[in-house]
Amino acid sequence: MPWQGICPMELRMRFVNAVLADEDSMTALCEEYGVSRKTGYKWLNRFRAEGATGLAEHSRAPQVVPWAVTQAQSEAIVGLRRQHPSWGPKKLRAKLLTRAPEQHWPALST
């Protein structure tokens, strides 16, 4: 038998339609579709809130990265590095700390 070419979005839509049509209990439908009840309720809530587009895969990337280097920091580091190409990360960070001690500079490995 050839592979069934069903995309995940279509499968999620079938699941939500089955839940909304009261074809079976949430537990039975989740078991039939091979997902946990938590995932089933997540899909149903997303569908109710956003419609069919809510069933698409959402990014798992963090929304805020607290340790990210700002544009100003990046420009300062690169500028100092261009002025002194032989300096290593220890000396660059030490010079940046003396110039702007109130600013939180990234680690040496950055």
PDB file of N, CA and C in Angstrom:
ATOM      1  N   MET A   1       0.841  -1.172   0.000  1.00  0.00           N
ATOM      2  CA  MET A   1       0.000   0.000   0.000  1.00  0.00           C
ATOM      3  C   MET A   1       0.887   1.236   0.000  1.00  0.00           C
ATOM      4  N   PRO A   2       0.626   2.201  -0.869  1.00  0.00           N
ATOM      5  CA  PRO A   2       1.466   3.397  -0.905  1.00  0.00           C
ATOM      6  C   PRO A   2       1.250   4.262   0.331  1.00  0.00           C
ATOM      7  N   TRP A   3       2.234   5.121   0.596  1.00  0.00           N
ATOM      8  CA  TRP A   3       2.154   6.027   1.740  1.00  0.00           C
ATOM      9  C   TRP A   3       0.996   6.995   1.564  1.00  0.00           C
ATOM     10  N   GLN A   4       0.334   7.271   2.643  1.00  0.00           N
ATOM     11  CA  GLN A   4      -0.713   8.273   2.603  1.00  0.00           C
ATOM     12  C   GLN A   4      -0.050   9.639   2.733  1.00  0.00           C
ATOM     13  N   GLY A   5      -0.248  10.481   1.747  1.00  0.00           N
ATOM     14  CA  GLY A   5       0.384  11.802   1.741  1.00  0.00           C
ATOM     15  C   GLY A   5      -0.469  12.822   2.472  1.00  0.00           C
ATOM     16  N   ILE A   6      -0.587  12.697   3.782  1.00  0.00           N
ATOM     17  CA  ILE A   6      -1.387  13.616   4.575  1.00  0.00           C
ATOM     18  C   ILE A   6      -0.442  14.542   5.333  1.00  0.00           C
ATOM     19  N   CYS A   7      -0.626  15.820   5.129  1.00  0.00           N
ATOM     20  CA  CYS A   7       0.235  16.778   5.827  1.00  0.00           C
ATOM     21  C   CYS A   7      -0.282  16.974   7.262  1.00  0.00           C
ATOM     22  N   PRO A   8       0.575  17.392   8.169  1.00  0.00           N
ATOM     23  CA  PRO A   8       0.163  17.576   9.563  1.00  0.00           C
ATOM     24  C   PRO A   8      -0.994  18.568   9.729  1.00  0.00           C
ATOM     25  N   MET A   9      -1.010  19.628   8.909  1.00  0.00           N
ATOM     26  CA  MET A   9      -2.098  20.605   9.010  1.00  0.00           C
ATOM     27  C   MET A   9      -3.444  19.947   8.704  1.00  0.00           C
ATOM     28  N   GLU A  10      -3.463  19.109   7.674  1.00  0.00           N
ATOM     29  CA  GLU A  10      -4.709  18.430   7.292  1.00  0.00           C
ATOM     30  C   GLU A  10      -5.154  17.475   8.397  1.00  0.00           C
ATOM     31  N   LEU A  11      -4.201  16.778   8.986  1.00  0.00           N
ATOM     32  CA  LEU A  11      -4.522  15.848  10.068  1.00  0.00           C
ATOM     33  C   LEU A  11      -5.077  16.596  11.283  1.00  0.00           C
ATOM     34  N   ARG A  12      -4.489  17.722  11.617  1.00  0.00           N
ATOM     35  CA  ARG A  12      -4.977  18.529  12.740  1.00  0.00           C
ATOM     36  C   ARG A  12      -6.377  19.064  12.450  1.00  0.00           C
ATOM     37  N   MET A  13      -6.610  19.464  11.199  1.00  0.00           N
ATOM     38  CA  MET A  13      -7.929  19.968  10.826  1.00  0.00           C
ATOM     39  C   MET A  13      -8.972  18.856  10.938  1.00  0.00           C
ATOM     40  N   ARG A  14      -8.618  17.651  10.518  1.00  0.00           N
ATOM     41  CA  ARG A  14      -9.527  16.511  10.651  1.00  0.00           C
ATOM     42  C   ARG A  14      -9.838  16.248  12.117  1.00  0.00           C
ATOM     43  N   PHE A  15      -8.807  16.329  12.955  1.00  0.00           N
ATOM     44  CA  PHE A  15      -8.979  16.100  14.383  1.00  0.00           C
ATOM     45  C   PHE A  15      -9.942  17.124  14.975  1.00  0.00           C
ATOM     46  N   VAL A  16      -9.707  18.407  14.677  1.00  0.00           N
ATOM     47  CA  VAL A  16     -10.554  19.474  15.224  1.00  0.00           C
ATOM     48  C   VAL A  16     -11.986  19.320  14.726  1.00  0.00           C
ATOM     49  N   ASN A  17     -12.155  19.001  13.451  1.00  0.00           N
ATOM     50  CA  ASN A  17     -13.503  18.802  12.917  1.00  0.00           C
ATOM     51  C   ASN A  17     -14.215  17.639  13.614  1.00  0.00           C
ATOM     52  N   ALA A  18     -13.466  16.569  13.895  1.00  0.00           N
ATOM     53  CA  ALA A  18     -14.055  15.427  14.594  1.00  0.00           C
ATOM     54  C   ALA A  18     -14.462  15.803  16.013  1.00  0.00           C
ATOM     55  N   VAL A  19     -13.645  16.608  16.680  1.00  0.00           N
ATOM     56  CA  VAL A  19     -13.978  17.046  18.042  1.00  0.00           C
ATOM     57  C   VAL A  19     -15.215  17.939  18.021  1.00  0.00           C
ATOM     58  N   LEU A  20     -15.250  18.891  17.093  1.00  0.00           N
ATOM     59  CA  LEU A  20     -16.370  19.818  17.020  1.00  0.00           C
ATOM     60  C   LEU A  20     -17.673  19.126  16.607  1.00  0.00           C
ATOM     61  N   ALA A  21     -17.555  18.040  15.846  1.00  0.00           N
ATOM     62  CA  ALA A  21     -18.738  17.302  15.413  1.00  0.00           C
ATOM     63  C   ALA A  21     -19.197  16.300  16.469  1.00  0.00           C
ATOM     64  N   ASP A  22     -18.497  16.239  17.589  1.00  0.00           N
ATOM     65  CA  ASP A  22     -18.819  15.299  18.673  1.00  0.00           C
ATOM     66  C   ASP A  22     -18.864  13.860  18.188  1.00  0.00           C
ATOM     67  N   GLU A  23     -17.902  13.498  17.335  1.00  0.00           N
ATOM     68  CA  GLU A  23     -17.847  12.126  16.825  1.00  0.00           C
ATOM     69  C   GLU A  23     -17.530  11.130  17.929  1.00  0.00           C
ATOM     70  N   ASP A  24     -16.701  11.558  18.864  1.00  0.00           N
ATOM     71  CA  ASP A  24     -16.295  10.684  19.962  1.00  0.00           C
ATOM     72  C   ASP A  24     -15.777  11.566  21.081  1.00  0.00           C
ATOM     73  N   SER A  25     -15.389  10.972  22.178  1.00  0.00           N
ATOM     74  CA  SER A  25     -14.853  11.755  23.292  1.00  0.00           C
ATOM     75  C   SER A  25     -13.459  12.272  22.931  1.00  0.00           C
ATOM     76  N   MET A  26     -13.028  13.287  23.629  1.00  0.00           N
ATOM     77  CA  MET A  26     -11.694  13.859  23.389  1.00  0.00           C
ATOM     78  C   MET A  26     -10.622  12.797  23.607  1.00  0.00           C
ATOM     79  N   THR A  27     -10.787  11.995  24.650  1.00  0.00           N
ATOM     80  CA  THR A  27      -9.800  10.954  24.957  1.00  0.00           C
ATOM     81  C   THR A  27      -9.696   9.954  23.821  1.00  0.00           C
ATOM     82  N   ALA A  28     -10.832   9.504  23.301  1.00  0.00           N
ATOM     83  CA  ALA A  28     -10.833   8.509  22.223  1.00  0.00           C
ATOM     84  C   ALA A  28     -10.248   9.099  20.939  1.00  0.00           C
ATOM     85  N   LEU A  29     -10.604  10.336  20.630  1.00  0.00           N
ATOM     86  CA  LEU A  29     -10.069  10.958  19.416  1.00  0.00           C
ATOM     87  C   LEU A  29      -8.564  11.189  19.519  1.00  0.00           C
ATOM     88  N   CYS A  30      -8.111  11.597  20.691  1.00  0.00           N
ATOM     89  CA  CYS A  30      -6.668  11.791  20.873  1.00  0.00           C
ATOM     90  C   CYS A  30      -5.926  10.477  20.707  1.00  0.00           C
ATOM     91  N   GLU A  31      -6.496   9.417  21.226  1.00  0.00           N
ATOM     92  CA  GLU A  31      -5.873   8.098  21.079  1.00  0.00           C
ATOM     93  C   GLU A  31      -5.867   7.678  19.611  1.00  0.00           C
ATOM     94  N   GLU A  32      -6.968   7.929  18.917  1.00  0.00           N
ATOM     95  CA  GLU A  32      -7.065   7.563  17.498  1.00  0.00           C
ATOM     96  C   GLU A  32      -6.048   8.327  16.650  1.00  0.00           C
ATOM     97  N   TYR A  33      -5.852   9.607  16.945  1.00  0.00           N
ATOM     98  CA  TYR A  33      -4.929  10.421  16.163  1.00  0.00           C
ATOM     99  C   TYR A  33      -3.491  10.366  16.687  1.00  0.00           C
ATOM    100  N   GLY A  34      -3.296   9.674  17.789  1.00  0.00           N
ATOM    101  CA  GLY A  34      -1.941   9.473  18.309  1.00  0.00           C
ATOM    102  C   GLY A  34      -1.332  10.698  18.958  1.00  0.00           C
ATOM    103  N   VAL A  35      -2.165  11.499  19.630  1.00  0.00           N
ATOM    104  CA  VAL A  35      -1.660  12.677  20.344  1.00  0.00           C
ATOM    105  C   VAL A  35      -2.138  12.625  21.790  1.00  0.00           C
ATOM    106  N   SER A  36      -1.475  13.375  22.635  1.00  0.00           N
ATOM    107  CA  SER A  36      -1.900  13.440  24.032  1.00  0.00           C
ATOM    108  C   SER A  36      -3.130  14.337  24.147  1.00  0.00           C
ATOM    109  N   ARG A  37      -3.846  14.203  25.250  1.00  0.00           N
ATOM    110  CA  ARG A  37      -5.020  15.055  25.464  1.00  0.00           C
ATOM    111  C   ARG A  37      -4.609  16.516  25.578  1.00  0.00           C
ATOM    112  N   LYS A  38      -3.468  16.755  26.174  1.00  0.00           N
ATOM    113  CA  LYS A  38      -2.966  18.130  26.299  1.00  0.00           C
ATOM    114  C   LYS A  38      -2.779  18.751  24.911  1.00  0.00           C
ATOM    115  N   THR A  39      -2.200  17.995  23.989  1.00  0.00           N
ATOM    116  CA  THR A  39      -2.011  18.482  22.622  1.00  0.00           C
ATOM    117  C   THR A  39      -3.346  18.663  21.927  1.00  0.00           C
ATOM    118  N   GLY A  40      -4.271  17.738  22.138  1.00  0.00           N
ATOM    119  CA  GLY A  40      -5.596  17.847  21.536  1.00  0.00           C
ATOM    120  C   GLY A  40      -6.314  19.110  21.971  1.00  0.00           C
ATOM    121  N   TYR A  41      -6.272  19.402  23.254  1.00  0.00           N
ATOM    122  CA  TYR A  41      -6.902  20.629  23.758  1.00  0.00           C
ATOM    123  C   TYR A  41      -6.169  21.874  23.268  1.00  0.00           C
ATOM    124  N   LYS A  42      -4.849  21.790  23.122  1.00  0.00           N
ATOM    125  CA  LYS A  42      -4.078  22.917  22.610  1.00  0.00           C
ATOM    126  C   LYS A  42      -4.512  23.233  21.178  1.00  0.00           C
ATOM    127  N   TRP A  43      -4.635  22.205  20.334  1.00  0.00           N
ATOM    128  CA  TRP A  43      -5.071  22.414  18.952  1.00  0.00           C
ATOM    129  C   TRP A  43      -6.483  22.989  18.906  1.00  0.00           C
ATOM    130  N   LEU A  44      -7.362  22.453  19.734  1.00  0.00           N
ATOM    131  CA  LEU A  44      -8.745  22.922  19.745  1.00  0.00           C
ATOM    132  C   LEU A  44      -8.818  24.391  20.178  1.00  0.00           C
ATOM    133  N   ASN A  45      -8.089  24.754  21.211  1.00  0.00           N
ATOM    134  CA  ASN A  45      -8.080  26.143  21.679  1.00  0.00           C
ATOM    135  C   ASN A  45      -7.466  27.086  20.646  1.00  0.00           C
ATOM    136  N   ARG A  46      -6.401  26.641  19.990  1.00  0.00           N
ATOM    137  CA  ARG A  46      -5.797  27.461  18.946  1.00  0.00           C
ATOM    138  C   ARG A  46      -6.769  27.662  17.783  1.00  0.00           C
ATOM    139  N   PHE A  47      -7.492  26.588  17.429  1.00  0.00           N
ATOM    140  CA  PHE A  47      -8.452  26.689  16.339  1.00  0.00           C
ATOM    141  C   PHE A  47      -9.571  27.666  16.694  1.00  0.00           C
ATOM    142  N   ARG A  48     -10.041  27.598  17.913  1.00  0.00           N
ATOM    143  CA  ARG A  48     -11.105  28.511  18.343  1.00  0.00           C
ATOM    144  C   ARG A  48     -10.625  29.962  18.390  1.00  0.00           C
ATOM    145  N   ALA A  49      -9.382  30.165  18.761  1.00  0.00           N
ATOM    146  CA  ALA A  49      -8.852  31.528  18.888  1.00  0.00           C
ATOM    147  C   ALA A  49      -8.420  32.118  17.545  1.00  0.00           C
ATOM    148  N   GLU A  50      -7.780  31.305  16.697  1.00  0.00           N
ATOM    149  CA  GLU A  50      -7.156  31.835  15.483  1.00  0.00           C
ATOM    150  C   GLU A  50      -7.717  31.263  14.191  1.00  0.00           C
ATOM    151  N   GLY A  51      -8.588  30.288  14.276  1.00  0.00           N
ATOM    152  CA  GLY A  51      -9.094  29.650  13.066  1.00  0.00           C
ATOM    153  C   GLY A  51      -8.114  28.604  12.562  1.00  0.00           C
ATOM    154  N   ALA A  52      -8.200  28.288  11.286  1.00  0.00           N
ATOM    155  CA  ALA A  52      -7.355  27.238  10.702  1.00  0.00           C
ATOM    156  C   ALA A  52      -5.877  27.596  10.754  1.00  0.00           C
ATOM    157  N   THR A  53      -5.545  28.886  10.710  1.00  0.00           N
ATOM    158  CA  THR A  53      -4.132  29.281  10.753  1.00  0.00           C
ATOM    159  C   THR A  53      -3.504  28.967  12.117  1.00  0.00           C
ATOM    160  N   GLY A  54      -4.310  28.849  13.145  1.00  0.00           N
ATOM    161  CA  GLY A  54      -3.793  28.522  14.471  1.00  0.00           C
ATOM    162  C   GLY A  54      -3.266  27.108  14.583  1.00  0.00           C
ATOM    163  N   LEU A  55      -3.615  26.256  13.615  1.00  0.00           N
ATOM    164  CA  LEU A  55      -3.151  24.869  13.649  1.00  0.00           C
ATOM    165  C   LEU A  55      -1.764  24.705  13.043  1.00  0.00           C
ATOM    166  N   ALA A  56      -1.246  25.747  12.432  1.00  0.00           N
ATOM    167  CA  ALA A  56       0.097  25.682  11.856  1.00  0.00           C
ATOM    168  C   ALA A  56       1.124  25.549  12.972  1.00  0.00           C
ATOM    169  N   GLU A  57       2.264  24.998  12.625  1.00  0.00           N
ATOM    170  CA  GLU A  57       3.343  24.823  13.597  1.00  0.00           C
ATOM    171  C   GLU A  57       3.841  26.195  14.047  1.00  0.00           C
ATOM    172  N   HIS A  58       3.916  26.419  15.343  1.00  0.00           N
ATOM    173  CA  HIS A  58       4.396  27.686  15.891  1.00  0.00           C
ATOM    174  C   HIS A  58       5.887  27.583  16.188  1.00  0.00           C
ATOM    175  N   SER A  59       6.557  28.700  16.098  1.00  0.00           N
ATOM    176  CA  SER A  59       7.983  28.741  16.376  1.00  0.00           C
ATOM    177  C   SER A  59       8.239  28.463  17.857  1.00  0.00           C
ATOM    178  N   ARG A  60       9.296  27.706  18.111  1.00  0.00           N
ATOM    179  CA  ARG A  60       9.659  27.410  19.494  1.00  0.00           C
ATOM    180  C   ARG A  60      10.799  28.307  19.970  1.00  0.00           C
ATOM    181  N   ALA A  61      11.201  29.232  19.113  1.00  0.00           N
ATOM    182  CA  ALA A  61      12.298  30.134  19.460  1.00  0.00           C
ATOM    183  C   ALA A  61      11.859  31.072  20.581  1.00  0.00           C
ATOM    184  N   PRO A  62      12.753  31.395  21.481  1.00  0.00           N
ATOM    185  CA  PRO A  62      12.384  32.317  22.554  1.00  0.00           C
ATOM    186  C   PRO A  62      12.054  33.698  21.991  1.00  0.00           C
ATOM    187  N   GLN A  63      11.080  34.353  22.592  1.00  0.00           N
ATOM    188  CA  GLN A  63      10.673  35.675  22.138  1.00  0.00           C
ATOM    189  C   GLN A  63      11.668  36.746  22.569  1.00  0.00           C
ATOM    190  N   VAL A  64      12.282  36.551  23.720  1.00  0.00           N
ATOM    191  CA  VAL A  64      13.259  37.503  24.243  1.00  0.00           C
ATOM    192  C   VAL A  64      14.499  36.727  24.654  1.00  0.00           C
ATOM    193  N   VAL A  65      15.662  37.217  24.228  1.00  0.00           N
ATOM    194  CA  VAL A  65      16.929  36.597  24.594  1.00  0.00           C
ATOM    195  C   VAL A  65      17.669  37.582  25.495  1.00  0.00           C
ATOM    196  N   PRO A  66      17.642  37.353  26.814  1.00  0.00           N
ATOM    197  CA  PRO A  66      18.222  38.345  27.731  1.00  0.00           C
ATOM    198  C   PRO A  66      19.726  38.503  27.603  1.00  0.00           C
ATOM    199  N   TRP A  67      20.412  37.536  27.070  1.00  0.00           N
ATOM    200  CA  TRP A  67      21.869  37.612  26.982  1.00  0.00           C
ATOM    201  C   TRP A  67      22.332  38.079  25.592  1.00  0.00           C
ATOM    202  N   ALA A  68      21.408  38.515  24.746  1.00  0.00           N
ATOM    203  CA  ALA A  68      21.759  38.972  23.407  1.00  0.00           C
ATOM    204  C   ALA A  68      22.604  40.246  23.475  1.00  0.00           C
ATOM    205  N   VAL A  69      23.528  40.380  22.542  1.00  0.00           N
ATOM    206  CA  VAL A  69      24.397  41.547  22.459  1.00  0.00           C
ATOM    207  C   VAL A  69      23.645  42.629  21.685  1.00  0.00           C
ATOM    208  N   THR A  70      23.614  43.842  22.220  1.00  0.00           N
ATOM    209  CA  THR A  70      22.924  44.931  21.539  1.00  0.00           C
ATOM    210  C   THR A  70      23.738  45.411  20.334  1.00  0.00           C
ATOM    211  N   GLN A  71      23.070  46.160  19.477  1.00  0.00           N
ATOM    212  CA  GLN A  71      23.749  46.692  18.290  1.00  0.00           C
ATOM    213  C   GLN A  71      24.890  47.621  18.694  1.00  0.00           C
ATOM    214  N   ALA A  72      24.667  48.442  19.703  1.00  0.00           N
ATOM    215  CA  ALA A  72      25.705  49.380  20.156  1.00  0.00           C
ATOM    216  C   ALA A  72      26.917  48.622  20.704  1.00  0.00           C
ATOM    217  N   GLN A  73      26.663  47.573  21.483  1.00  0.00           N
ATOM    218  CA  GLN A  73      27.767  46.772  22.013  1.00  0.00           C
ATOM    219  C   GLN A  73      28.539  46.111  20.878  1.00  0.00           C
ATOM    220  N   SER A  74      27.811  45.565  19.930  1.00  0.00           N
ATOM    221  CA  SER A  74      28.446  44.899  18.803  1.00  0.00           C
ATOM    222  C   SER A  74      29.332  45.864  18.022  1.00  0.00           C
ATOM    223  N   GLU A  75      28.831  47.072  17.777  1.00  0.00           N
ATOM    224  CA  GLU A  75      29.619  48.070  17.055  1.00  0.00           C
ATOM    225  C   GLU A  75      30.855  48.479  17.845  1.00  0.00           C
ATOM    226  N   ALA A  76      30.723  48.608  19.166  1.00  0.00           N
ATOM    227  CA  ALA A  76      31.868  48.988  19.997  1.00  0.00           C
ATOM    228  C   ALA A  76      32.929  47.890  19.984  1.00  0.00           C
ATOM    229  N   ILE A  77      32.499  46.651  20.090  1.00  0.00           N
ATOM    230  CA  ILE A  77      33.443  45.526  20.098  1.00  0.00           C
ATOM    231  C   ILE A  77      34.156  45.431  18.755  1.00  0.00           C
ATOM    232  N   VAL A  78      33.395  45.470  17.677  1.00  0.00           N
ATOM    233  CA  VAL A  78      33.989  45.344  16.337  1.00  0.00           C
ATOM    234  C   VAL A  78      34.894  46.537  16.033  1.00  0.00           C
ATOM    235  N   GLY A  79      34.479  47.735  16.443  1.00  0.00           N
ATOM    236  CA  GLY A  79      35.312  48.920  16.219  1.00  0.00           C
ATOM    237  C   GLY A  79      36.645  48.833  16.931  1.00  0.00           C
ATOM    238  N   LEU A  80      36.615  48.414  18.188  1.00  0.00           N
ATOM    239  CA  LEU A  80      37.858  48.262  18.954  1.00  0.00           C
ATOM    240  C   LEU A  80      38.721  47.152  18.379  1.00  0.00           C
ATOM    241  N   ARG A  81      38.089  46.110  17.918  1.00  0.00           N
ATOM    242  CA  ARG A  81      38.821  44.979  17.327  1.00  0.00           C
ATOM    243  C   ARG A  81      39.510  45.409  16.031  1.00  0.00           C
ATOM    244  N   ARG A  82      38.850  46.267  15.257  1.00  0.00           N
ATOM    245  CA  ARG A  82      39.460  46.747  14.003  1.00  0.00           C
ATOM    246  C   ARG A  82      40.639  47.677  14.286  1.00  0.00           C
ATOM    247  N   GLN A  83      40.551  48.465  15.368  1.00  0.00           N
ATOM    248  CA  GLN A  83      41.650  49.355  15.732  1.00  0.00           C
ATOM    249  C   GLN A  83      42.859  48.563  16.223  1.00  0.00           C
ATOM    250  N   HIS A  84      42.579  47.457  16.910  1.00  0.00           N
ATOM    251  CA  HIS A  84      43.656  46.650  17.505  1.00  0.00           C
ATOM    252  C   HIS A  84      43.436  45.168  17.155  1.00  0.00           C
ATOM    253  N   PRO A  85      43.777  44.761  15.936  1.00  0.00           N
ATOM    254  CA  PRO A  85      43.495  43.382  15.519  1.00  0.00           C
ATOM    255  C   PRO A  85      44.292  42.320  16.284  1.00  0.00           C
ATOM    256  N   SER A  86      45.374  42.702  16.924  1.00  0.00           N
ATOM    257  CA  SER A  86      46.171  41.709  17.648  1.00  0.00           C
ATOM    258  C   SER A  86      45.661  41.453  19.068  1.00  0.00           C
ATOM    259  N   TRP A  87      44.738  42.270  19.553  1.00  0.00           N
ATOM    260  CA  TRP A  87      44.214  42.097  20.912  1.00  0.00           C
ATOM    261  C   TRP A  87      43.274  40.902  20.962  1.00  0.00           C
ATOM    262  N   GLY A  88      43.356  40.185  22.049  1.00  0.00           N
ATOM    263  CA  GLY A  88      42.476  39.044  22.274  1.00  0.00           C
ATOM    264  C   GLY A  88      41.228  39.461  23.036  1.00  0.00           C
ATOM    265  N   PRO A  89      40.356  38.508  23.319  1.00  0.00           N
ATOM    266  CA  PRO A  89      39.098  38.834  23.992  1.00  0.00           C
ATOM    267  C   PRO A  89      39.279  39.390  25.401  1.00  0.00           C
ATOM    268  N   LYS A  90      40.303  38.923  26.132  1.00  0.00           N
ATOM    269  CA  LYS A  90      40.515  39.424  27.498  1.00  0.00           C
ATOM    270  C   LYS A  90      40.832  40.919  27.492  1.00  0.00           C
ATOM    271  N   LYS A  91      41.748  41.312  26.620  1.00  0.00           N
ATOM    272  CA  LYS A  91      42.149  42.706  26.571  1.00  0.00           C
ATOM    273  C   LYS A  91      41.019  43.579  26.021  1.00  0.00           C
ATOM    274  N   LEU A  92      40.304  43.085  25.003  1.00  0.00           N
ATOM    275  CA  LEU A  92      39.183  43.845  24.451  1.00  0.00           C
ATOM    276  C   LEU A  92      38.130  44.106  25.526  1.00  0.00           C
ATOM    277  N   ARG A  93      37.779  43.080  26.273  1.00  0.00           N
ATOM    278  CA  ARG A  93      36.754  43.230  27.308  1.00  0.00           C
ATOM    279  C   ARG A  93      37.241  44.166  28.416  1.00  0.00           C
ATOM    280  N   ALA A  94      38.520  44.043  28.790  1.00  0.00           N
ATOM    281  CA  ALA A  94      39.064  44.917  29.835  1.00  0.00           C
ATOM    282  C   ALA A  94      39.024  46.382  29.394  1.00  0.00           C
ATOM    283  N   LYS A  95      39.374  46.661  28.152  1.00  0.00           N
ATOM    284  CA  LYS A  95      39.351  48.035  27.652  1.00  0.00           C
ATOM    285  C   LYS A  95      37.921  48.562  27.565  1.00  0.00           C
ATOM    286  N   LEU A  96      36.992  47.703  27.137  1.00  0.00           N
ATOM    287  CA  LEU A  96      35.586  48.115  27.066  1.00  0.00           C
ATOM    288  C   LEU A  96      35.031  48.407  28.459  1.00  0.00           C
ATOM    289  N   LEU A  97      35.442  47.612  29.447  1.00  0.00           N
ATOM    290  CA  LEU A  97      34.989  47.835  30.822  1.00  0.00           C
ATOM    291  C   LEU A  97      35.537  49.139  31.395  1.00  0.00           C
ATOM    292  N   THR A  98      36.765  49.503  31.015  1.00  0.00           N
ATOM    293  CA  THR A  98      37.308  50.771  31.513  1.00  0.00           C
ATOM    294  C   THR A  98      36.636  51.961  30.826  1.00  0.00           C
ATOM    295  N   ARG A  99      36.252  51.801  29.557  1.00  0.00           N
ATOM    296  CA  ARG A  99      35.580  52.887  28.828  1.00  0.00           C
ATOM    297  C   ARG A  99      34.137  53.089  29.302  1.00  0.00           C
ATOM    298  N   ALA A 100      33.444  51.985  29.536  1.00  0.00           N
ATOM    299  CA  ALA A 100      32.033  52.071  29.943  1.00  0.00           C
ATOM    300  C   ALA A 100      31.767  51.023  31.026  1.00  0.00           C
ATOM    301  N   PRO A 101      32.181  51.308  32.284  1.00  0.00           N
ATOM    302  CA  PRO A 101      32.040  50.305  33.345  1.00  0.00           C
ATOM    303  C   PRO A 101      30.584  50.058  33.750  1.00  0.00           C
ATOM    304  N   GLU A 102      29.692  50.994  33.482  1.00  0.00           N
ATOM    305  CA  GLU A 102      28.282  50.813  33.870  1.00  0.00           C
ATOM    306  C   GLU A 102      27.547  49.835  32.946  1.00  0.00           C
ATOM    307  N   GLN A 103      28.137  49.579  31.788  1.00  0.00           N
ATOM    308  CA  GLN A 103      27.476  48.699  30.817  1.00  0.00           C
ATOM    309  C   GLN A 103      27.876  47.242  31.075  1.00  0.00           C
ATOM    310  N   HIS A 104      26.947  46.336  30.846  1.00  0.00           N
ATOM    311  CA  HIS A 104      27.210  44.908  31.009  1.00  0.00           C
ATOM    312  C   HIS A 104      27.750  44.359  29.694  1.00  0.00           C
ATOM    313  N   TRP A 105      29.037  44.072  29.678  1.00  0.00           N
ATOM    314  CA  TRP A 105      29.671  43.560  28.454  1.00  0.00           C
ATOM    315  C   TRP A 105      29.567  42.046  28.420  1.00  0.00           C
ATOM    316  N   PRO A 106      29.515  41.453  27.234  1.00  0.00           N
ATOM    317  CA  PRO A 106      29.370  39.991  27.144  1.00  0.00           C
ATOM    318  C   PRO A 106      30.622  39.261  27.603  1.00  0.00           C
ATOM    319  N   ALA A 107      30.478  37.969  27.791  1.00  0.00           N
ATOM    320  CA  ALA A 107      31.584  37.142  28.252  1.00  0.00           C
ATOM    321  C   ALA A 107      32.694  37.082  27.196  1.00  0.00           C
ATOM    322  N   LEU A 108      33.852  36.608  27.612  1.00  0.00           N
ATOM    323  CA  LEU A 108      34.986  36.517  26.707  1.00  0.00           C
ATOM    324  C   LEU A 108      34.708  35.597  25.517  1.00  0.00           C
ATOM    325  N   SER A 109      33.931  34.568  25.742  1.00  0.00           N
ATOM    326  CA  SER A 109      33.641  33.602  24.684  1.00  0.00           C
ATOM    327  C   SER A 109      32.752  34.187  23.592  1.00  0.00           C
ATOM    328  N   THR A 110      32.072  35.270  23.899  1.00  0.00           N
ATOM    329  CA  THR A 110      31.186  35.887  22.911  1.00  0.00           C
ATOM    330  C   THR A 110      31.995  36.657  21.901  1.00  0.00           C
TER     331      THR A 110
END
